[in-house]
Amino acid sequence: MTDTKNYWMEAESASEAIFIAREALATLQVETDPSTAEAVSCFNDLYRYATDPDAPVKSGLVQQLSTNPKLRNDMRILLERVAPLRPISRAAASSGSTTTRFGTGFQMTLRESQADHEQLYVIIKLQDLACTPNTLFVINDSEGCDRIPLPEPTDGTVQLLLGSNSTLAVSLRDPKTDVFMR
Amino acid sequence: MDGLYSIDGLAGGTVSNELQATLQAISETSDGAQVKFKPTVCRRLTRWIVCRSYTGPIHELCHLIHIVSQIENFENFFWGAGPATAGAFRRKISDGLFHNPAAAIEQHPSTVQANYFDGDFAIAHTRMPFLSALLEFLVSTLGYDVVLETIPEITVSTTTKAQISKAANTLSRRLYAYLNTHLPAATAQRKYRAVTEFMASCGNGAARADDINDDMVLNFWIEASTDEDGDFKTFRKVVRLFVNVRDALSAAQQQGSLHHSLSIGSDRENGEIDPGSIDIALEEIHERRAPLDQLDVSPANQIKFLNKNERNALELLIESGHTAEILPLSILRAEVFGDIQAKLTQAFRRGTSAATAIDANANQVINAGYELSAKDIEKIGANLERAVLASFYHLAMAGDDAAISILLEIRPDIDLSPLAKIISAQEGTADNVVYLHAIEDRSPALSTVLNDRATCPALAEFVAKSKKAASRISRKGFAKPEIGSSEIEIAGFASAAEALINLHKSLSRFIALLPQIAESHGGWDALDENDRAVFFNQFRQLYGVCS
């Protein structure tokens, strides 16, 4: 069935092997002290964060997504598999007041408000009117991962208004940022 | 650190802390409404990891990934809504097959089967919660990207059994490498060899479980506690060590007599050590802790059956299983002098000099020796018995069947035959089980029956005793008899009943040995005097104080 190495080849006897396993078991059974151990998340927490906007977010997960590149990379891979609206291309470097990025079934444009330069419109045009995403994920290697609830689309367009200098606006202007919706 | 979802900064920073934190996170994983994996599933997962017996399950898991990939996104199957139970997974497969009838998958009553070009493979639905927890572990430690890059070939319909095996082997090798870093064995091996070499030097050259006794434990500690590596410094750890060595020697000996092909002792030439046999040996040992863990799990944790001191006092004894009865004095010594050693360590940390701390504790212990410790243990035994009785009372008054289980466990001799007059037996069911119920509605009838002094005086007397016990407990979750318990408290009593009974039994067996220990050493005072001299002399040597 398998050609993997038997770990216990190195043990001198069955009793030694049982003892080593028993000691490991005892170590793993000791509960970690919550006051000294940082939060650790499982993939289950990541999956729920990616797929269930109503689920409570596991304590520490958002922080881990901003500091742990492996976890963030897995979030990106997961969203590529479970989010129907995902990037085709990253945004082109901003030329002036407008930035546009394209995805599977959507086009996202950032446009500075003409009335108030401190504000930024995020205009998401959906190609399939039957597809109504309710959550936007913004993944950026320096800012982490944001999850933003979306309003209902009007005539196939979702519109958000952000502060120009908000973390989210900064992320969305960055061409290296990936956006997903579901 | 190469675990995916662990981060630097865990206490101690040792590799096993990372693994430990991941396993703990898995055990706390929620499906949104409740804990996703049952404690038994998590315990089994931990055991398979430490025994390195994951190769077979990973192989099964790869077949399951193939099966579910034919009917839906495998992530949704394993992580989608709903609990990780056999029934839930069976329903998901049925639903998936309804929408994908052409898939080469057969759903049977208790298994699901994949039909490949080069053969078939069936998986029991009851295995799926465990396989789901195993996948959670693999993804959370090796990484989602690593798992995904290993399995693309097995998710397609045209895959073969050979390709499944290849993917399983790749995952097993990766887990092997991960555990080599995160679950190193060198320290444990060194400790085991130190003990068995000491045993061999004391006896006829062979290390045998039966040779281990209280004197040997103490002598080893005296000899090895000053060891440079510090593995044997505390007496409590040395007691645990001997319990573990004894368990390992006994288990290997038992398996050796069952399967002659398995080597025991130092004879390594008779055959390869099977990870599965290590798992079997560990299962009984592992389950010993289960009663204590069970009390921590909801809804049992709604009730304060044990306080912190009682729990601490019971831990070593319960974890030692029957070995506690082989090494009762060592357990007692760990309670008395192990505690003193812990206090010394705390005092050193506060900056107290070794000489001052040792002298202060030497004076205190004169008034707090074995007799007091034995009385404390007896008191815990009495509290546990009261908790069992009170649980019975609350369950009985709520009409919960668990009351009957408690009654039969703690009073197996009670004559219940008079109840035949007022209890009816229902017709046998299709599964040939006859359920006993009172004639009237069950809930009120059970308490009425139990209180019926005229029909069954012995039972009524027991109920009165349990009521008295219930009225004497004022801990969290124990309502006064006249008030009655809430629904969640009744669920707590019911789920804790078996654990409480097992704890009470283990403790009762140990308490029964206490008079013999005192008698065989000339009484508690004589033993106190002797051990005080031995332990404090060793503490002085260990912590560099001239006597």
XYZ file of C-alpha atoms in Angstrom:
729
model
C 0.000 0.000 0.000
C 2.749 2.437 0.879
C 6.462 2.874 0.566
C 6.909 5.302 3.444
C 9.532 4.777 6.129
C 8.522 3.175 9.417
C 9.464 5.736 12.030
C 9.967 3.085 14.670
C 12.836 1.450 12.788
C 15.067 3.585 14.993
C 13.560 2.300 18.263
C 15.483 -0.377 20.072
C 12.388 -2.223 21.299
C 8.605 -2.137 21.239
C 8.587 -0.918 24.843
C 10.906 1.946 23.934
C 8.649 2.882 21.013
C 5.562 2.769 23.231
C 7.327 4.888 25.841
C 8.380 7.516 23.299
C 4.833 7.700 21.941
C 3.457 7.863 25.493
C 5.770 10.747 26.398
C 4.762 12.623 23.260
C 1.132 12.031 24.099
C 1.644 13.391 27.621
C 3.310 16.513 26.207
C 0.513 17.114 23.744
C -2.151 16.602 26.396
C -0.955 19.510 28.477
C -3.242 22.439 27.761
C -1.521 25.549 26.482
C -1.677 28.505 28.795
C -3.962 31.037 27.074
C -2.199 33.909 28.824
C 1.147 33.083 27.219
C 0.183 31.320 23.996
C -0.867 33.355 21.006
C -4.024 32.378 19.155
C -3.635 29.588 16.667
C -6.196 29.088 13.937
C -7.139 26.024 11.952
C -8.056 25.864 8.311
C -11.665 25.520 9.468
C -11.490 29.088 10.833
C -10.122 30.334 7.536
C -12.817 28.534 5.552
C -15.594 29.970 7.681
C -14.096 33.456 7.355
C -14.007 33.039 3.581
C -17.435 31.516 3.110
C -19.758 32.576 5.907
C -20.120 36.331 6.376
C -22.423 35.805 9.352
C -20.072 33.503 11.266
C -18.174 35.021 14.179
C -14.518 35.515 13.276
C -12.068 33.427 15.268
C -10.226 35.599 17.754
C -6.835 36.620 16.394
C -7.487 35.407 12.839
C -7.521 38.849 11.203
C -4.275 39.735 12.972
C -2.701 36.449 11.835
C -3.769 37.125 8.254
C -1.844 40.380 8.335
C 1.302 38.910 9.918
C 1.475 35.346 8.608
C 2.285 35.236 4.866
C 1.613 31.487 4.604
C -1.846 31.896 6.078
C -2.556 34.833 3.770
C -1.381 32.830 0.785
C -3.751 30.015 1.744
C -6.567 32.523 2.052
C -5.802 33.701 -1.460
C -5.744 30.128 -2.800
C -8.963 29.293 -0.980
C -10.738 32.335 -2.397
C -9.544 31.431 -5.871
C -11.393 28.134 -5.392
C -14.539 29.261 -3.620
C -15.144 32.858 -4.748
C -17.072 33.104 -8.028
C -15.746 36.605 -8.648
C -11.956 36.671 -8.672
C -9.220 38.674 -10.370
C -8.171 38.033 -13.944
C -5.548 40.725 -13.886
C -4.142 42.937 -11.234
C -4.863 46.624 -11.499
C -2.695 48.718 -13.728
C -0.655 51.320 -11.931
C -2.909 54.247 -11.247
C -2.795 56.959 -13.843
C -4.370 59.926 -12.215
C -7.653 59.739 -10.379
C -8.990 56.454 -11.779
C -7.855 52.868 -11.294
C -9.552 49.900 -12.907
C -9.126 46.198 -12.390
C -10.860 43.295 -14.126
C -12.103 40.019 -12.737
C -14.171 37.017 -13.711
C -17.554 38.649 -14.229
C -16.793 42.081 -12.850
C -14.951 45.309 -13.375
C -13.870 47.414 -10.409
C -13.106 51.071 -10.779
C -11.801 53.454 -8.139
C -12.749 57.040 -8.801
C -11.937 60.060 -6.756
C -15.018 62.036 -5.745
C -15.188 65.269 -7.629
C -17.164 66.889 -4.861
C -14.795 65.842 -2.094
C -11.221 64.849 -2.903
C -10.987 63.164 0.481
C -13.443 60.528 -0.736
C -13.132 57.669 -3.164
C -15.844 55.782 -5.011
C -15.471 52.051 -5.548
C -17.699 51.101 -8.466
C -18.134 47.408 -9.145
C -19.909 46.515 -12.360
C -21.233 42.979 -12.469
C -21.567 41.272 -15.828
C -24.037 38.658 -14.640
C -27.015 40.323 -13.002
C -27.994 37.046 -11.366
C -24.710 37.022 -9.475
C -25.071 39.238 -6.425
C -22.004 39.062 -4.173
C -22.414 40.124 -0.564
C -18.782 40.144 0.568
C -15.634 41.737 -0.795
C -12.213 40.355 0.142
C -9.158 42.515 -0.338
C -5.801 40.805 0.069
C -2.640 42.775 0.181
C 0.791 41.617 1.311
C 1.436 44.646 3.462
C -2.100 45.347 4.691
C -3.348 41.796 5.263
C -6.840 40.651 4.375
C -9.979 42.775 4.667
C -13.505 41.424 4.509
C -16.134 44.038 3.656
C -19.896 43.479 3.430
C -21.307 44.745 0.140
C -24.608 46.540 -0.412
C -27.182 45.153 -2.856
C -26.321 45.967 -6.475
C -28.420 48.463 -8.376
C -28.745 47.685 -12.083
C -25.731 45.421 -11.820
C -23.564 47.977 -10.069
C -22.336 47.983 -6.486
C -21.014 51.252 -5.180
C -18.977 52.017 -2.051
C -17.688 55.314 -0.742
C -14.391 55.276 1.143
C -12.111 57.794 2.746
C -9.257 58.405 0.289
C -6.659 57.636 2.924
C -8.421 54.696 4.541
C -6.539 51.399 4.769
C -8.967 49.864 2.331
C -8.521 52.640 -0.209
C -4.756 52.326 0.066
C -5.015 48.565 -0.486
C -7.334 48.917 -3.460
C -5.039 51.446 -5.146
C -2.090 49.061 -4.808
C -1.722 47.107 -8.085
C -0.440 44.089 -6.139
C -3.698 43.788 -4.223
C -6.067 40.950 -5.134
C -9.824 41.318 -4.802
C -12.398 38.561 -4.573
C -16.164 38.615 -4.134
C -18.716 36.001 -3.182
C 8.553 27.213 12.796
C 6.999 25.781 9.691
C 3.493 25.050 10.882
C 1.090 27.047 8.853
C -1.224 28.620 11.343
C 1.096 28.753 14.313
C 3.025 31.841 15.052
C 6.188 32.664 16.877
C 5.839 33.560 20.511
C 4.174 30.479 21.964
C 5.201 29.734 25.532
C 8.622 28.171 25.614
C 8.950 28.308 21.852
C 9.638 24.600 21.631
C 8.553 22.663 18.614
C 6.055 20.538 20.458
C 4.290 23.701 21.643
C 3.408 24.512 18.074
C 2.052 21.050 17.426
C 0.274 21.091 20.761
C -1.366 24.441 19.991
C -2.546 23.214 16.591
C -4.087 20.073 18.075
C -5.756 22.123 20.770
C -7.136 24.510 18.141
C -8.530 21.531 16.210
C -10.205 20.201 19.351
C -11.863 23.618 19.810
C -12.898 23.925 16.168
C -16.524 24.910 15.808
C -19.023 24.160 13.056
C -20.782 27.380 13.977
C -23.126 25.895 16.519
C -21.034 23.407 18.462
C -17.606 21.798 18.715
C -16.954 20.187 15.332
C -14.965 17.131 16.396
C -15.927 14.963 19.343
C -13.281 14.561 22.061
C -12.904 10.875 21.125
C -12.036 11.853 17.542
C -9.476 14.404 18.736
C -7.933 11.929 21.170
C -7.652 9.353 18.389
C -6.054 11.909 16.073
C -3.444 12.799 18.710
C -2.719 9.136 19.321
C -2.272 8.356 15.636
C 0.133 11.240 15.319
C 2.306 10.256 18.273
C 2.253 6.616 17.181
C 3.093 7.680 13.629
C 0.342 5.334 12.482
C -1.143 7.822 10.039
C -0.083 6.089 6.809
C -3.220 3.934 6.546
C -5.637 6.755 7.443
C -3.969 9.135 4.967
C -4.475 6.474 2.314
C -8.161 6.247 3.266
C -8.409 10.032 3.312
C -7.078 10.258 -0.250
C -9.774 7.811 -1.398
C -12.390 9.915 0.395
C -11.092 13.102 -1.250
C -11.416 11.353 -4.606
C -14.957 10.198 -3.808
C -16.267 13.570 -2.705
C -14.500 15.374 -5.558
C -16.732 13.421 -7.959
C -19.841 14.945 -6.435
C -18.835 18.360 -5.091
C -16.033 20.684 -4.107
C -14.085 18.685 -1.502
C -13.634 21.749 0.698
C -17.392 22.098 0.995
C -17.740 18.460 1.977
C -15.190 18.680 4.792
C -15.633 22.274 5.927
C -19.141 23.147 4.848
C -21.978 23.670 7.301
C -22.957 20.928 9.695
C -21.295 18.723 12.256
C -18.529 16.241 11.445
C -20.616 13.141 12.084
C -21.036 9.908 10.149
C -24.697 10.714 9.493
C -23.962 14.206 8.205
C -21.257 12.959 5.842
C -23.506 10.127 4.611
C -26.251 12.659 3.817
C -23.809 14.909 1.951
C -22.715 11.975 -0.206
C -26.321 10.957 -0.888
C -27.218 14.514 -1.869
C -24.133 14.757 -4.066
C -24.926 11.484 -5.810
C -28.499 12.642 -6.394
C -27.116 15.559 -8.414
C -24.285 13.525 -10.004
C -25.764 10.057 -10.640
C -23.081 9.233 -13.222
C -20.243 9.335 -10.663
C -18.443 6.007 -10.230
C -19.397 5.974 -6.571
C -21.666 3.530 -4.758
C -23.368 4.512 -1.542
C -24.077 1.499 0.699
C -25.851 1.499 4.079
C -22.659 1.806 6.096
C -19.965 2.527 3.504
C -19.257 4.463 0.366
C -17.296 2.798 -2.405
C -15.147 4.222 -5.168
C -14.905 2.138 -8.336
C -11.590 2.637 -10.104
C -10.261 1.250 -13.323
C -7.841 -0.911 -11.289
C -10.115 -1.919 -8.407
C -12.420 -0.491 -5.783
C -12.146 0.886 -2.273
C -14.793 1.278 0.429
C -14.807 3.626 3.422
C -17.144 3.326 6.398
C -19.187 6.441 7.108
C -18.163 6.108 10.742
C -14.515 6.720 9.728
C -15.303 10.048 8.112
C -15.314 12.273 11.224
C -11.801 11.033 12.010
C -10.621 11.414 8.418
C -12.063 14.917 8.402
C -10.065 15.771 11.549
C -6.966 14.260 9.937
C -7.408 16.484 6.872
C -7.852 19.496 9.148
C -4.562 18.567 10.799
C -2.727 18.073 7.499
C -3.953 21.354 6.042
C -3.282 23.266 9.267
C 0.271 21.939 9.652
C 1.622 21.211 6.162
C -0.416 23.953 4.507
C -3.397 24.116 2.213
C -1.113 24.820 -0.746
C 0.967 21.706 -0.013
C -2.120 19.501 0.255
C -3.632 20.988 -2.907
C -0.495 20.473 -4.965
C -0.413 16.823 -3.872
C -3.957 15.882 -4.767
C -4.925 17.247 -8.214
C -4.587 13.844 -9.901
C -6.826 12.105 -7.396
C -9.707 14.538 -7.670
C -10.464 13.614 -11.286
C -12.779 10.777 -12.274
C -10.111 8.935 -14.291
C -7.719 8.477 -11.393
C -6.523 5.008 -10.380
C -5.855 3.271 -7.086
C -2.160 3.494 -7.899
C -2.375 7.273 -8.173
C -4.258 7.415 -4.878
C -1.436 5.441 -3.220
C 1.146 7.748 -4.744
C -0.585 10.868 -3.396
C -1.040 9.218 0.029
C 2.644 8.347 0.181
C 3.635 11.901 -0.693
C 1.437 13.302 2.093
C 2.741 10.692 4.554
C 6.340 11.597 3.744
C 5.613 15.279 4.228
C 3.935 14.633 7.551
C 6.832 12.394 8.568
C 9.259 15.248 7.896
C 7.042 17.729 9.751
C 6.796 15.499 12.820
C 10.525 14.813 12.815
C 10.964 18.510 13.491
C 7.945 19.059 15.691
C 7.787 15.821 17.636
C 11.387 14.867 18.303
C 11.993 11.657 20.200
C 15.585 11.995 21.398
C 14.783 13.267 24.905
C 12.188 10.576 25.520
C 14.564 7.927 24.259
C 17.301 9.161 26.602
C 14.933 9.101 29.582
C 13.696 5.614 28.763
C 17.219 4.281 28.465
C 18.317 5.933 31.718
C 15.494 4.202 33.593
C 15.845 0.781 31.968
C 19.634 0.829 32.439
C 19.100 1.705 36.112
C 16.598 -1.147 36.398
C 19.009 -3.537 34.742
C 21.772 -2.522 37.142
C 19.454 -3.183 40.104
C 18.285 -6.564 38.929
C 19.365 -9.399 36.749
C 20.246 -7.355 33.699
C 16.766 -7.140 32.180
C 14.182 -4.391 32.597
C 10.817 -5.895 33.541
C 7.618 -4.130 34.516
C 7.176 -6.261 37.628
C 10.532 -5.154 39.053
C 9.398 -1.558 39.465
C 8.464 -0.664 43.033
C 8.349 2.371 45.318
C 11.920 1.884 46.573
C 13.252 1.760 43.031
C 11.515 5.030 42.126
C 12.965 6.794 45.148
C 16.449 5.352 44.632
C 16.463 6.393 40.987
C 15.489 9.945 41.935
C 18.246 10.100 44.565
C 20.784 8.916 42.014
C 19.565 10.778 38.925
C 18.064 14.029 40.204
C 21.424 15.784 40.036
C 21.841 14.719 36.394
C 23.155 17.614 34.279
C 20.309 17.550 31.749
C 17.775 18.127 34.525
C 15.368 15.486 33.171
C 14.996 13.852 36.577
C 15.146 16.802 38.927
C 11.631 16.752 40.324
C 10.310 13.750 42.172
C 6.857 14.159 40.644
C 8.315 13.895 37.137
C 10.298 10.824 38.106
C 7.130 9.136 39.384
C 5.385 9.905 36.083
C 8.441 8.599 34.263
C 8.349 5.263 36.086
C 4.607 4.963 35.536
C 5.211 5.507 31.819
C 8.109 3.066 31.663
C 6.089 0.470 33.532
C 3.131 0.968 31.192
C 5.392 0.643 28.159
C 7.097 -2.503 29.437
C 3.754 -4.108 30.392
C 2.138 -3.238 27.083
C 5.065 -4.551 25.059
C 5.156 -7.692 27.179
C 1.424 -8.269 26.638
C 1.718 -7.722 22.922
C 4.777 -9.935 22.805
C 2.828 -12.783 24.341
C -0.014 -12.194 21.875
C 2.149 -11.758 18.791
C 5.447 -13.539 18.982
C 6.658 -11.639 15.957
C 6.771 -8.390 17.923
C 10.003 -7.754 19.730
C 10.025 -6.850 23.376
C 12.626 -5.734 25.875
C 15.913 -5.175 24.115
C 15.414 -7.940 21.582
C 14.950 -6.008 18.347
C 15.657 -8.832 15.954
C 12.332 -10.620 16.059
C 10.508 -8.274 13.767
C 9.507 -4.773 12.805
C 7.589 -2.627 15.252
C 4.146 -1.954 13.881
C 2.837 1.588 14.516
C -0.648 0.086 14.810
C 0.422 -2.066 17.738
C 1.825 1.008 19.491
C -1.521 2.691 18.998
C -3.311 -0.285 20.542
C -0.950 -0.182 23.513
C -1.512 3.512 23.954
C -5.277 3.466 23.666
C -5.929 2.121 27.154
C -3.328 4.450 28.672
C -4.744 7.411 26.796
C -8.319 6.750 27.845
C -7.361 6.916 31.522
C -7.428 10.672 31.478
C -10.790 10.627 29.742
C -12.882 10.971 32.951
C -11.043 14.150 33.961
C -11.297 15.543 30.428
C -14.957 14.598 30.240
C -15.749 16.825 33.215
C -14.208 19.775 31.326
C -16.454 19.381 28.302
C -19.884 20.985 27.964
C -22.449 20.337 29.405
C -20.584 18.589 32.255
C -18.459 21.709 32.806
C -21.595 23.579 33.880
C -21.258 21.791 37.203
C -18.316 22.108 39.573
C -17.757 18.469 40.459
C -14.120 19.046 41.465
C -12.360 22.171 42.605
C -8.872 23.047 41.371
C -7.032 21.504 44.346
C -9.018 18.276 44.128
C -8.369 18.043 40.418
C -4.631 18.634 40.866
C -4.495 16.002 43.585
C -6.265 13.462 41.371
C -4.382 14.022 38.134
C -1.283 11.895 38.734
C -3.292 9.171 40.430
C -5.828 8.925 37.602
C -3.261 9.135 34.824
C -1.310 6.340 36.476
C -4.208 3.921 36.143
C -3.621 0.597 37.887
C 0.054 1.482 38.307
C -1.094 3.844 41.084
C -1.934 0.706 43.041
C 1.531 -0.767 42.308
C 3.326 2.447 43.330
C 0.952 3.926 45.933
C 3.706 5.290 48.161
C 5.348 7.000 45.188
C 2.042 8.682 44.388
C 1.730 9.773 48.008
C 5.348 10.940 48.104
C 4.713 12.971 44.957
C 1.726 14.592 46.675
C 3.664 15.466 49.843
C 7.277 16.004 48.796
C 6.538 16.802 45.159
C 4.422 19.698 46.401
C 7.217 20.834 48.700
C 9.671 20.719 45.816
C 7.281 22.833 43.728
C 7.075 25.354 46.603
C 10.876 25.449 46.815
C 11.131 26.188 43.110
C 8.613 29.010 43.473
C 10.553 30.425 46.418
C 13.810 30.335 44.417
C 12.083 32.221 41.603
C 11.041 34.891 44.102
C 14.691 35.238 45.081
C 14.605 33.379 48.402
C 17.895 31.631 49.086
C 17.896 27.851 48.824
C 18.943 27.415 52.471
C 16.157 29.673 53.756
C 13.482 28.093 51.573
C 14.500 24.556 52.474
C 14.626 25.275 56.219
C 11.230 26.999 56.137
C 9.624 24.066 54.337
C 11.364 21.498 56.534
C 9.753 23.111 59.581
C 6.326 23.304 57.961
C 6.253 19.722 56.802
C 6.544 18.441 60.378
C 2.888 19.380 60.780
C 1.782 18.362 57.304
C 2.918 14.842 56.564
C 1.452 11.680 55.110
C -1.409 11.299 57.567
C -2.777 14.694 56.616
C -2.280 13.987 52.933
C -4.081 10.646 53.294
C -6.950 12.421 55.042
C -7.113 14.957 52.209
C -7.363 12.150 49.678
C -10.087 10.472 51.729
C -11.910 13.789 51.845
C -11.775 14.058 48.055
C -13.133 10.502 47.927
C -16.018 11.491 50.201
C -16.729 14.594 48.100
C -16.749 12.515 44.938
C -19.127 9.999 46.476
C -21.409 12.854 47.512
C -21.248 14.265 43.977
C -22.209 10.865 42.534
C -25.132 10.545 44.950
C -26.275 14.109 44.306
C -26.043 13.514 40.545
C -28.205 10.434 40.985
C -30.777 12.410 42.946
C -31.042 15.273 40.444
C -31.176 12.888 37.487
C -33.751 10.670 39.177
C -35.993 13.576 40.053
C -35.756 14.783 36.448
C -36.680 11.289 35.219
C -33.379 10.859 33.393
C -32.331 7.262 32.615
C -28.728 8.012 33.599
C -29.935 7.776 37.232
C -30.510 4.056 36.734
C -26.954 3.610 35.416
C -25.548 5.320 38.512
C -27.732 3.232 40.800
C -26.651 -0.031 39.185
C -22.994 0.986 39.311
C -22.787 2.072 42.927
C -25.419 -0.240 44.440
C -25.301 -3.345 42.215
C -26.550 -5.447 45.147
C -29.770 -3.497 45.689
C -32.914 -5.607 45.399
C -35.150 -3.978 42.802
C -37.447 -6.975 42.330
C -40.368 -5.359 44.213
C -40.505 -2.758 41.432
C -41.726 -5.440 39.023
C -45.204 -4.873 40.413
C -45.370 -1.296 39.211
C -43.086 -1.301 36.153
C -44.283 -2.640 32.823
C -42.104 -4.064 30.092
C -42.961 -2.876 26.636
C -43.118 -5.144 23.662
C -39.754 -6.107 22.190
C -38.691 -3.929 19.294
C -37.240 -4.870 15.948
C -33.736 -4.720 17.380
C -34.817 -7.188 20.038
C -34.391 -4.734 22.893
C -37.013 -4.406 25.606
C -37.229 -0.920 27.094
C -38.413 -0.660 30.680
C -40.685 2.239 31.410
C -43.043 3.097 34.200
C -46.704 2.597 33.400
C -47.491 6.306 33.582
C -45.633 9.155 31.939
C -41.919 8.461 32.564
C -40.694 11.600 34.270
C -43.055 11.839 37.216
C -43.297 8.063 37.478
C -39.559 7.530 37.946
C -39.334 9.867 40.921
C -42.540 8.414 42.340
C -41.216 4.894 41.965
C -37.902 5.797 43.533
C -39.581 7.374 46.547
C -42.080 4.543 47.042
C -40.954 3.380 50.466
C -43.717 0.794 50.772
C -42.869 -1.001 47.541
C -39.087 -0.875 47.648
C -37.709 0.316 51.009
C -34.042 -0.251 50.031
C -34.420 1.999 47.019
C -36.323 4.648 48.932
C -33.567 4.641 51.536
C -30.979 5.133 48.811
C -32.973 8.022 47.369
C -33.182 9.620 50.824
C -29.407 9.272 51.189
C -28.834 10.829 47.780
C -31.199 13.687 48.636
C -29.221 14.336 51.797
C -25.992 14.360 49.739
C -27.567 16.781 47.265
C -28.574 19.134 50.050
C -25.016 19.172 51.431
C -23.314 20.354 48.224
C -23.281 24.052 47.575
C -20.979 24.134 44.545
C -21.852 25.664 41.190
C -24.482 23.629 39.347
C -25.715 21.695 42.387
C -29.183 23.060 43.074
C -30.826 22.429 46.422
C -33.180 19.411 46.265
C -36.251 21.528 46.902
C -35.398 23.842 43.979
C -34.529 21.287 41.304
C -32.021 21.501 38.474
C -32.208 23.295 35.146
C -32.239 21.411 31.856
C -28.580 22.186 31.147
C -27.589 21.017 34.643
C -29.450 17.740 34.133
C -27.603 17.286 30.831
C -24.380 18.016 32.725
C -25.120 15.409 35.404
C -26.000 12.855 32.723
C -22.872 13.414 30.642
C -20.612 13.381 33.720
C -22.136 10.302 35.360
C -19.820 7.693 33.859
C -16.710 9.820 34.411
C -17.626 10.483 38.051
C -18.223 6.815 38.733
C -14.871 5.870 37.168
C -13.035 8.540 39.164
C -14.737 7.403 42.334
C -13.812 3.769 41.680
C -10.140 4.572 40.995
C -9.909 6.744 44.076
C -11.662 4.196 46.280
C -9.192 1.482 45.256
C -6.312 3.815 46.120
C -7.819 4.870 49.452
C -8.202 1.204 50.410
C -4.397 0.843 50.129
C -3.561 3.720 52.474
C -3.762 1.790 55.774
C -1.477 -0.907 54.348
C 1.136 1.695 53.382
C 1.156 3.120 56.903
C 1.232 -0.322 58.521
C 4.078 -1.671 56.392
C 6.265 1.316 57.326
C 5.573 1.323 61.056
C 2.869 3.986 60.903
C 2.590 7.405 59.246
C 4.835 9.119 61.801
C 7.731 6.733 61.230
C 7.364 7.044 57.456
C 7.190 10.834 57.769
C 10.369 10.950 59.784
C 12.283 8.661 57.458
C 11.159 10.344 54.228
C 11.652 13.854 55.595
C 15.286 13.014 56.198
C 15.711 11.420 52.759
C 13.946 14.122 50.763
C 15.380 17.153 52.542
C 18.863 15.706 52.365
C 18.384 15.309 48.611
C 16.879 18.794 48.254
C 19.970 20.220 49.968
C 22.277 18.356 47.590
C 20.175 19.225 44.572
C 20.005 22.927 45.342
C 23.560 23.252 46.643
C 22.973 23.663 50.374
C 25.473 22.130 52.832
C 23.682 20.199 55.583
